[in-house]
Structures are given as C-alpha cells and as structure tokens.
Coordinates of C-alpha atoms in Angstrom, one line a residue:
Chain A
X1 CA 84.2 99.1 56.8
X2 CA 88.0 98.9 57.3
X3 CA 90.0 96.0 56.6
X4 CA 90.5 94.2 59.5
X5 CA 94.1 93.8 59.3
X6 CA 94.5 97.2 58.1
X7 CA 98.2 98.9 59.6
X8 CA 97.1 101.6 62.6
X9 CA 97.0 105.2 61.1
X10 CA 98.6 106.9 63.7
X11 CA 102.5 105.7 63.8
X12 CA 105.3 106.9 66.5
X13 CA 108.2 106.2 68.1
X14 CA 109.4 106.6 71.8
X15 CA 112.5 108.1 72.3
X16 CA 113.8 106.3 75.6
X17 CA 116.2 108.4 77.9
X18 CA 118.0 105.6 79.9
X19 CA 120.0 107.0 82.0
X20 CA 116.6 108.1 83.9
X21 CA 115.1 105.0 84.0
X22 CA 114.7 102.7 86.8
X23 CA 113.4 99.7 85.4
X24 CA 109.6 99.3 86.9
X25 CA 108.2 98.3 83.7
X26 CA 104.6 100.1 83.3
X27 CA 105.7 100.9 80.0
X28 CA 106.1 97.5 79.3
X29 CA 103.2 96.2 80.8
X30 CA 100.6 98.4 80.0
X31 CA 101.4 99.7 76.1
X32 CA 98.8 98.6 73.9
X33 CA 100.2 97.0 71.4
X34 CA 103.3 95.6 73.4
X35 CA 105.6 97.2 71.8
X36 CA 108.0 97.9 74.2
X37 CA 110.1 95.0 75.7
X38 CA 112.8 94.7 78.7
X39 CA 116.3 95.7 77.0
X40 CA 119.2 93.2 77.9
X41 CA 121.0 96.6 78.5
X42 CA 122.0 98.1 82.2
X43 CA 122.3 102.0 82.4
X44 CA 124.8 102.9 84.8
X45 CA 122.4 102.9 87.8
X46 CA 122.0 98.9 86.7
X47 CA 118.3 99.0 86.0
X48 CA 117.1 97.6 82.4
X49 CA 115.5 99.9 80.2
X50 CA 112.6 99.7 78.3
X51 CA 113.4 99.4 74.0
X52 CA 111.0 99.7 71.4
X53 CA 110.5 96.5 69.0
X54 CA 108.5 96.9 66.7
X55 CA 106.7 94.4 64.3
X56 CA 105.3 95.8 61.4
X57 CA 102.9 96.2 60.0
X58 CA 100.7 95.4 63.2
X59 CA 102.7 95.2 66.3
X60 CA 103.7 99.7 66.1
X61 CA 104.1 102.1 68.4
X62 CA 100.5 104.2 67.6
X63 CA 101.5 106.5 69.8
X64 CA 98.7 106.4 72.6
X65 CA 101.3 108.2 75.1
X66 CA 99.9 106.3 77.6
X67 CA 104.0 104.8 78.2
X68 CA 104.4 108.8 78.7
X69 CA 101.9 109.2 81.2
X70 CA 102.9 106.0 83.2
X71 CA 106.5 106.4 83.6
X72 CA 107.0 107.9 86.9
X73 CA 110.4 108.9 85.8
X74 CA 109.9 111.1 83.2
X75 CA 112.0 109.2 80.8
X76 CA 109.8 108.8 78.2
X77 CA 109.3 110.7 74.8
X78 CA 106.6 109.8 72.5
X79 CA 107.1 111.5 69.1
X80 CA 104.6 111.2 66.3
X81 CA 105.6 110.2 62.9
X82 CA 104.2 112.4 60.0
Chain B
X1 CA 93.6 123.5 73.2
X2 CA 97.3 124.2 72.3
X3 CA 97.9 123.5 68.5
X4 CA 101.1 124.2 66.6
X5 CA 102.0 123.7 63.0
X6 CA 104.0 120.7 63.3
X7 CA 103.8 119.3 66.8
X8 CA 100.4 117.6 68.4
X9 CA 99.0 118.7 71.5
X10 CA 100.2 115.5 73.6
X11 CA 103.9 116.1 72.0
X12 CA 103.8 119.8 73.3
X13 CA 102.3 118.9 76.6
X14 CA 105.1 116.6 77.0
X15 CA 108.0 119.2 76.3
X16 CA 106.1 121.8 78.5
X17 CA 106.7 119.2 81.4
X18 CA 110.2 119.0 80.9
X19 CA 110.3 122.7 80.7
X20 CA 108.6 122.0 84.5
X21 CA 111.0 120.0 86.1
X22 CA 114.3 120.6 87.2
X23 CA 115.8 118.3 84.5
X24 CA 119.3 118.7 85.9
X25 CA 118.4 117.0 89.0
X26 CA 116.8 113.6 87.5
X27 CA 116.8 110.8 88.1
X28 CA 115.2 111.5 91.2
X29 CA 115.3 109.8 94.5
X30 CA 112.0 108.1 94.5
X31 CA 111.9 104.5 94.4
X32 CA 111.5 102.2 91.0
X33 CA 107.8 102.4 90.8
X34 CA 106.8 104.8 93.2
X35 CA 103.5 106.6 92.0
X36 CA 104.6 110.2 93.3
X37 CA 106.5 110.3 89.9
X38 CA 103.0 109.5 88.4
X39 CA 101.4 111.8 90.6
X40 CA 103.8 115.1 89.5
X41 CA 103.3 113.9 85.9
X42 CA 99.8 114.5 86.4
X43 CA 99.6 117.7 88.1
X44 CA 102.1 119.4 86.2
X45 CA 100.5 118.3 82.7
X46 CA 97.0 119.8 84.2
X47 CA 98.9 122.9 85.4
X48 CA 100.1 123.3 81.7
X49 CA 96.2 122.0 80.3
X50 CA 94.9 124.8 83.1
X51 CA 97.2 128.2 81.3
X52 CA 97.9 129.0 85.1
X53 CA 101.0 131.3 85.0
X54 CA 103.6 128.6 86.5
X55 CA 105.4 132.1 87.9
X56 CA 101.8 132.6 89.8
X57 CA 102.4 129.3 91.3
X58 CA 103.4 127.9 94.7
X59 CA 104.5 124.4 95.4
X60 CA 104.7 124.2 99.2
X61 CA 105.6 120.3 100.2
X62 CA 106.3 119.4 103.6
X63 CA 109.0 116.3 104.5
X64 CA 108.8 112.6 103.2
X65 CA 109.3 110.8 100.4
X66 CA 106.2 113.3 98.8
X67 CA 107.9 116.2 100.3
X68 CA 110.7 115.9 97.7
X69 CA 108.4 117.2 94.8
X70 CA 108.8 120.8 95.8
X71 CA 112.7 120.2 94.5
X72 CA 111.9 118.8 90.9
X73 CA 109.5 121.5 90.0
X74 CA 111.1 124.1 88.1
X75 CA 108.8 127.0 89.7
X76 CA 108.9 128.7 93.0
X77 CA 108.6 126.1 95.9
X78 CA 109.1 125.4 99.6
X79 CA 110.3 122.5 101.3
X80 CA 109.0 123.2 105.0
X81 CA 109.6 121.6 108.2
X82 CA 107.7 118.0 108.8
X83 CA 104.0 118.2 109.3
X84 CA 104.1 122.4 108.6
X85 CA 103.2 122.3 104.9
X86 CA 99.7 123.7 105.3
X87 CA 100.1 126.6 107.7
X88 CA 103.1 127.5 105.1
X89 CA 101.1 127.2 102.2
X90 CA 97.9 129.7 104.2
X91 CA 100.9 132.3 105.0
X92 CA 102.0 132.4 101.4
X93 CA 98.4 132.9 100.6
X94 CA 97.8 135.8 102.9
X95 CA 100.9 137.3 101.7
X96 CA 100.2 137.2 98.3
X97 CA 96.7 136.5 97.4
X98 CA 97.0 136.7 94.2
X99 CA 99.1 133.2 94.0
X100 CA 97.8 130.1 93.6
X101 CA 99.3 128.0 96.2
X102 CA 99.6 123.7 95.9
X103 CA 100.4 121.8 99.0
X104 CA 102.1 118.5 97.6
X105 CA 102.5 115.9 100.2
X106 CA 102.3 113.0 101.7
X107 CA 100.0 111.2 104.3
X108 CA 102.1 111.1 107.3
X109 CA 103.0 114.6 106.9
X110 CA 99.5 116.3 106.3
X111 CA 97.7 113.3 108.9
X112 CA 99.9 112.5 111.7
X113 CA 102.3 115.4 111.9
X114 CA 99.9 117.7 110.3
X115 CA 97.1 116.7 111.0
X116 CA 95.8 118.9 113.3
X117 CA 96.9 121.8 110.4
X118 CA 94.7 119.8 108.0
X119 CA 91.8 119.8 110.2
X120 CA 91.9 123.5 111.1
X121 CA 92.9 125.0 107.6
X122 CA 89.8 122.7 106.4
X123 CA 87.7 124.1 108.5
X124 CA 88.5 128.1 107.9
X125 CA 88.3 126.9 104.2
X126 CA 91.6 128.5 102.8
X127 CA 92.0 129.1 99.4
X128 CA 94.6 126.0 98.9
X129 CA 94.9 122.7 97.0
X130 CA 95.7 120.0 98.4
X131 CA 97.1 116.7 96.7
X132 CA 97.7 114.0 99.5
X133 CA 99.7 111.8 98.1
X134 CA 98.9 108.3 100.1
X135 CA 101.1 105.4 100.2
X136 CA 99.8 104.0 103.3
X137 CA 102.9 103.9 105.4
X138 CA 106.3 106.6 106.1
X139 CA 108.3 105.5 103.3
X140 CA 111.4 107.4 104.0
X141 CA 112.3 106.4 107.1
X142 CA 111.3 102.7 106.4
X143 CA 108.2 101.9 106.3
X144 CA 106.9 102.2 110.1
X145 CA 103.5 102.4 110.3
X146 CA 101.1 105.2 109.8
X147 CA 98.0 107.2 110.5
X148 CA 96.8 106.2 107.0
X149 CA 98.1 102.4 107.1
X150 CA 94.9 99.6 106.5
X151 CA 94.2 97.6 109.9
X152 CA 96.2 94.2 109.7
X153 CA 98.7 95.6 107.4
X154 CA 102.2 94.5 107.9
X155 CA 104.9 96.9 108.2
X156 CA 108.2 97.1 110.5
X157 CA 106.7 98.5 113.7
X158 CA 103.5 96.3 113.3
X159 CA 104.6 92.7 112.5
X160 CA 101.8 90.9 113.6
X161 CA 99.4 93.5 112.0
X162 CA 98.4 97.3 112.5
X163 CA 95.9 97.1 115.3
X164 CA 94.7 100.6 114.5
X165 CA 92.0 102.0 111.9
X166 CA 93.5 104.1 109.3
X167 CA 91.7 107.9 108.5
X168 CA 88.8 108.0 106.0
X169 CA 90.7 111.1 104.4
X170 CA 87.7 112.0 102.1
X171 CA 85.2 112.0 104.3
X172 CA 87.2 113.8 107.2
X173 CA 87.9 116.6 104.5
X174 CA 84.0 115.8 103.7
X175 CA 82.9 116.7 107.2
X176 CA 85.3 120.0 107.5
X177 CA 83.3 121.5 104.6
X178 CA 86.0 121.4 102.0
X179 CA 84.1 122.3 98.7
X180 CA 86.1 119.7 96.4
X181 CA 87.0 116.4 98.0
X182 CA 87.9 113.6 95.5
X183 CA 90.5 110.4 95.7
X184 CA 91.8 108.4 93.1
X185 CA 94.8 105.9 92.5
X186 CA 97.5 106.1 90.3
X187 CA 96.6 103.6 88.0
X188 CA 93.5 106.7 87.1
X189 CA 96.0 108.9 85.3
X190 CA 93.2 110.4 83.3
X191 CA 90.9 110.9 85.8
X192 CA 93.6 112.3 88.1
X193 CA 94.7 114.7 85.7
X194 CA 91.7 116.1 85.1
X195 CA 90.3 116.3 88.6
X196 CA 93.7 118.3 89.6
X197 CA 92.4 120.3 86.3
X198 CA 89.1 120.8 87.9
X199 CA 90.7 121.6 91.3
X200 CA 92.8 124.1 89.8
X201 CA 89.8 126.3 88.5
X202 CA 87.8 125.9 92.1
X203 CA 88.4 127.9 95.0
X204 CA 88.1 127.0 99.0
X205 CA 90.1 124.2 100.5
X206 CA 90.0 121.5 97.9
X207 CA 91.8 117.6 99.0
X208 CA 92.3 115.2 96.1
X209 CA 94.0 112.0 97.6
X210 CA 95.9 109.9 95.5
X211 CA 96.4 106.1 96.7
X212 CA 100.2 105.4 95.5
X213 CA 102.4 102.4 95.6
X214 CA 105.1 102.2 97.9
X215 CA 106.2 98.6 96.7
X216 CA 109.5 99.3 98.4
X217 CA 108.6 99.7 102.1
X218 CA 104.8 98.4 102.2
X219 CA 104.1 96.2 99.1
X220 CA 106.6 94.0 99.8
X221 CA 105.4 93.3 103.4
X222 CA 102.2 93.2 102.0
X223 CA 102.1 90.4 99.1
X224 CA 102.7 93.2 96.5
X225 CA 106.3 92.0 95.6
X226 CA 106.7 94.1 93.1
X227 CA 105.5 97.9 91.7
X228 CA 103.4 95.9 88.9
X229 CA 101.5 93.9 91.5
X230 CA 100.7 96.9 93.8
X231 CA 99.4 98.7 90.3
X232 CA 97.5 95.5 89.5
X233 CA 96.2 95.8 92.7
X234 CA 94.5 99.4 92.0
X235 CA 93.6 98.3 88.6
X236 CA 91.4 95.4 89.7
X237 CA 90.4 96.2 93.1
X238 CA 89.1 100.2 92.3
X239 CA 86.1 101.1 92.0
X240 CA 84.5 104.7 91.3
X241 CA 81.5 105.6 93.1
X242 CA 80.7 109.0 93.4
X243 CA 78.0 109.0 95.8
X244 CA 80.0 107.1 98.0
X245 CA 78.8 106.7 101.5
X246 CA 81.0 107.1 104.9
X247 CA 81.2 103.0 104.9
X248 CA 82.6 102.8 101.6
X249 CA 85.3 105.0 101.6
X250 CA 86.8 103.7 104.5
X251 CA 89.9 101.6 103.2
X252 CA 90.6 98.2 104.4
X253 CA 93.5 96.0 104.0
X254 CA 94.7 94.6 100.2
X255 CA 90.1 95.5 99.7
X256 CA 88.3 97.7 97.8
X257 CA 89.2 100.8 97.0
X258 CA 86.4 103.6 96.1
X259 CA 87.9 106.1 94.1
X260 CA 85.9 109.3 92.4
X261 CA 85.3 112.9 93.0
X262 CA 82.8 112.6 96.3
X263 CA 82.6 116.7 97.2
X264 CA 82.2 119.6 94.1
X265 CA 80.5 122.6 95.4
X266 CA 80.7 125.9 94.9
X267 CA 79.9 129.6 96.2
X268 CA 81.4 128.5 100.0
X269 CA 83.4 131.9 101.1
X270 CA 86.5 131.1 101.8
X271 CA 88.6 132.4 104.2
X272 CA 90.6 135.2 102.6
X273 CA 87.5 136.4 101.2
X274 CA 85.5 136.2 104.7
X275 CA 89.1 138.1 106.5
X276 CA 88.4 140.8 103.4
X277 CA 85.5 141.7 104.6
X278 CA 85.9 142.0 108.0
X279 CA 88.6 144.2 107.2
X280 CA 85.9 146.3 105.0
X281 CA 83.2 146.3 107.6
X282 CA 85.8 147.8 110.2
X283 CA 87.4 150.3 108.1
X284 CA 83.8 151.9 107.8

C-alpha cells in the first residue's frame, strides 16, 4: 500500500501563453490539485492570467491536462517532466 | 495510439492542435468563456485521435459567433452566407465525395435561418457531420432571442420572458432518420471528444449538439453572471440518459439538461450512395 502522503508520480508544468488569455478561469477552477491561481499580472488585452504555484511536495502540477482541454483559448501547454 | 520517444500522447495531441489552428490569428474573437473555444478543442483533438487526412477535410460554418471557427482552422474551410451552411457542405460533398465534410455552427444559423436546410438534408440523409453548437440565444448581434432559447428566458427582445418553446434538436434530428444523434455540454469534454470520434468514423447525417455558454449575452440576463456559473450550471444540472424519451430532452429554462448519445445506427443508405445507384440502374 502506498504511503498516504506519498508525492504524485506523474510531475509537469504548464507553460501559460498570456497574451492569449482572457481571463475565464476554468483552469483555475477546475485543476485538481489547485495549482493554478489568478496572476496579479494584466496582458495587454487587460485580462489576468492564470500562473502556476506550486507547493511541493503535494500541491504539483500532475499533469492531468485537463487545464489544456478546458481553456477555450488555446493558451495552455501542459508539459511533462521526465 | 501515437507514441514517440520522448513526448506522451496528450503532449503530441496538444502540438498537433496548434499545428490545426491558424495560430497567427489568436486570440480570437469569441468571448472570455465562451464554450465554442472548448468545442474546436474537442473536435480538432478527435480529428487528430481519428488519422483523418486534415487535407481530406472540410469545415463549412455558416454566420454567428460559431460561424467564425471555419477561420481558425488551419485546413480548407468555408464561411458561407447566414443560414446556407448545410446546402454548402451537401454541394462540397457531391463534388468531391471522397471528402469528409464538417458543418460547424451555431443554433440560429442551422434552426432559424437554416432550418428548413437542416430538416431537408436530414431527411435525404447526406453524408455530413453536423456539430450544433448551442448557446441558446444570437450571440453576435446581442443576444436577441432564438429558435433554441428555453421558454421564460430573459434576453433583449424578450424582457418579460420568451413566450415561445425552444426546438428539441435531438429528437427533431431523431425523427428525420439521422443515424447518429447525440448532445452533450461543454463541461463533457471527454465525452464530446469522443462522440465527434465516433461521428467521424459513421456515415449518413449525423447531429451532435453541444449546449455552450454564452455568459456574455444570455448568462448574464439569466442569473449566470459569470462563465464559471453557467459551467457550474452544466456540471450540476446534466444528466446522461441515453434512452432518453421525447419529454426529457426537451430543455427548459436554468432545468435539467439530458445529455448522451440518443441515435447510433448503422447500414441507413445515405444519399450519395442512393444518387449512385440510380445513376447505375440508368446507365444500364
């Protein structure tokens, strides 16, 4: 049985293009492990971008791409760390 | 499925996608929230998941906020006149059978303006997919009501409530004899993805509907403030029944909405084939 506090296997990152964001928040809302928080940033349209926070070793981006498939603005990467 | 030395499947779908859209035209228009950028996301990513040739592919999309799609797709499209997306999309396929042919649009352009090309191309069965995006009112021009909007929803041109009963898209496309017939929300990315996977593999006149938010023009008349709430909404108020009956599928205002795949037949002739063999029979 794994250890119940054991760190997820499966690590990534998201790579956030801002500039194509527009600041509806799925990503936000609806990642797992809450990983991704509303940025104090603007991008030049003057929406607030999403920015990955990460917590280790339990609050991490275990990349689900579920931020990916949500973000009706394609400005979402999710890249899996090796 | 796909698998590469380095990269994961999910990592590869994603850069085939960008490889899909016309990157040098994003951001795009749509609103913050709107589910048609959900929607594209899900049908390019099962176009790539399906191997079909994106150069053997059509994207015919008529005029409306949906309408834009055809632009952002970096394959051969059409962006038609208002309500003529279908009889577009059948010409294509007449032309060029050998194409696979999408109609991507939206409700007032394939039901009000349209609809009488909806009913008829339904009805000969053509060899088309169909993906109705529905955000219950004409976004674009701001948010007057719809053929599609729930009665007692508030919009501009109803402010006291729409008097009229909206269309039971499933089960109008059920009665036509369309062979695959299925509705979902855009909170059912999965499930959207792979029914568009399914439809892509199925021939005759298939309809998937996709309930989107429009938290611009008709959530925020409609105490859905925000595009969270209106995705709240689909989360909690969804339900899949497959078996659905004609009752049940009928959607009513800020209620339940019954989602699931309610027509998959096969072995229906569809029209080209039917024309083709006419043509045979008198050439004899």
């Amino acid at each position: 049985m794994p250890q119940k506090n054991a760190p997820p296997k499966k690590r990534g990152t998201v790579k956030i293009m801002e500039e194509r964001c527009k600041g509806c928040w799925y990503c936000v809302n609806y990642c797992p492990t809450k990983v991704l928080v509303v940025s104090p940033r603007l991008n030049s349209k003057g929406y607030h971008p999403p920015e990955l926070k990460e917590e280790p070793p339990d609050k991490v981006c275990i990349a689900c791409h579920l931020c990916e498939l949500f973000c009706p603005d394609f400005a979402l990467v999710v890249e899996e760390l090796k | 499925m796909i698998s590469a030395g380095k990269k994961s499947t999910m990592e590869l779908l994603r850069e085939e996608v960008e490889s899909l859209l016309r990157i040098d035209r994003l951001p795009h228009v749509w609103c913050p929230g709107c589910g048609i950028g959900i929607t594209l996301n899900a049908f390019l990513r099962a176009l790539i998941r399906a191997k079909i040739d994106p150069n053997k592919t059509v994207v015919v999309s008529g005029i409306g906020c949906t309408g834009r799609a055809a632009g952002y797709v970096n394959m051969d499209s059409f962006h038609t006149t208002h309500g003529r997306a279908i009889p577009f999309a059948v010409g294509i396929k007449f032309a060029r059978p050998e194409l696979n042919v999408v109609v991507f649009s939206g409700d007032g352009d394939l039901f009000a303006i349209g609809g009488n090309h909806f009913v008829n191309a339904a009805r000969r069965n053509h060899d088309i997919l169909v993906i109705a995006v529905n955000n219950f009112t004409y976004g674009m021009t701001g948010g007057q009501h719809g053929p599609t909007t729930p009665t007692g929803a508030y919009t501009t041109t109803t402010p006291y409530g729409n008097p009229d009963r909206p269309f039971n898209i499933p089960h109008l496309a059920i009665s036509l004899g369309a062979p695959y017939v299925a509705r979902w929300t855009t909170y059912h990315l999965m499930q959207l993805q792979n029914s568009i996977y399914t439809a892509l593999h199925r021939k005759g006149f298939r309809v998937i509907e996709v309930i989107s938010q429009c938290p611009t023009v008709y959530g925020r008349r409609n105490e859905m403030k925000s595009p969270l709430e209106m995705m709240e909404y689909f989360r909690k108020f969804s339900v899949r029944k497959d078996d659905a009956t004609f009752d049940e599928m009928e959607l009513t205002y800020n209620g339940r909405i019954v989602v699931g795949v309610f027509r998959d037949v096969q072995g229906i002739p569809t029209y080209e084939e039917r024309y083709n063999d006419i043509i045979r029979r008198a050439q004899k």
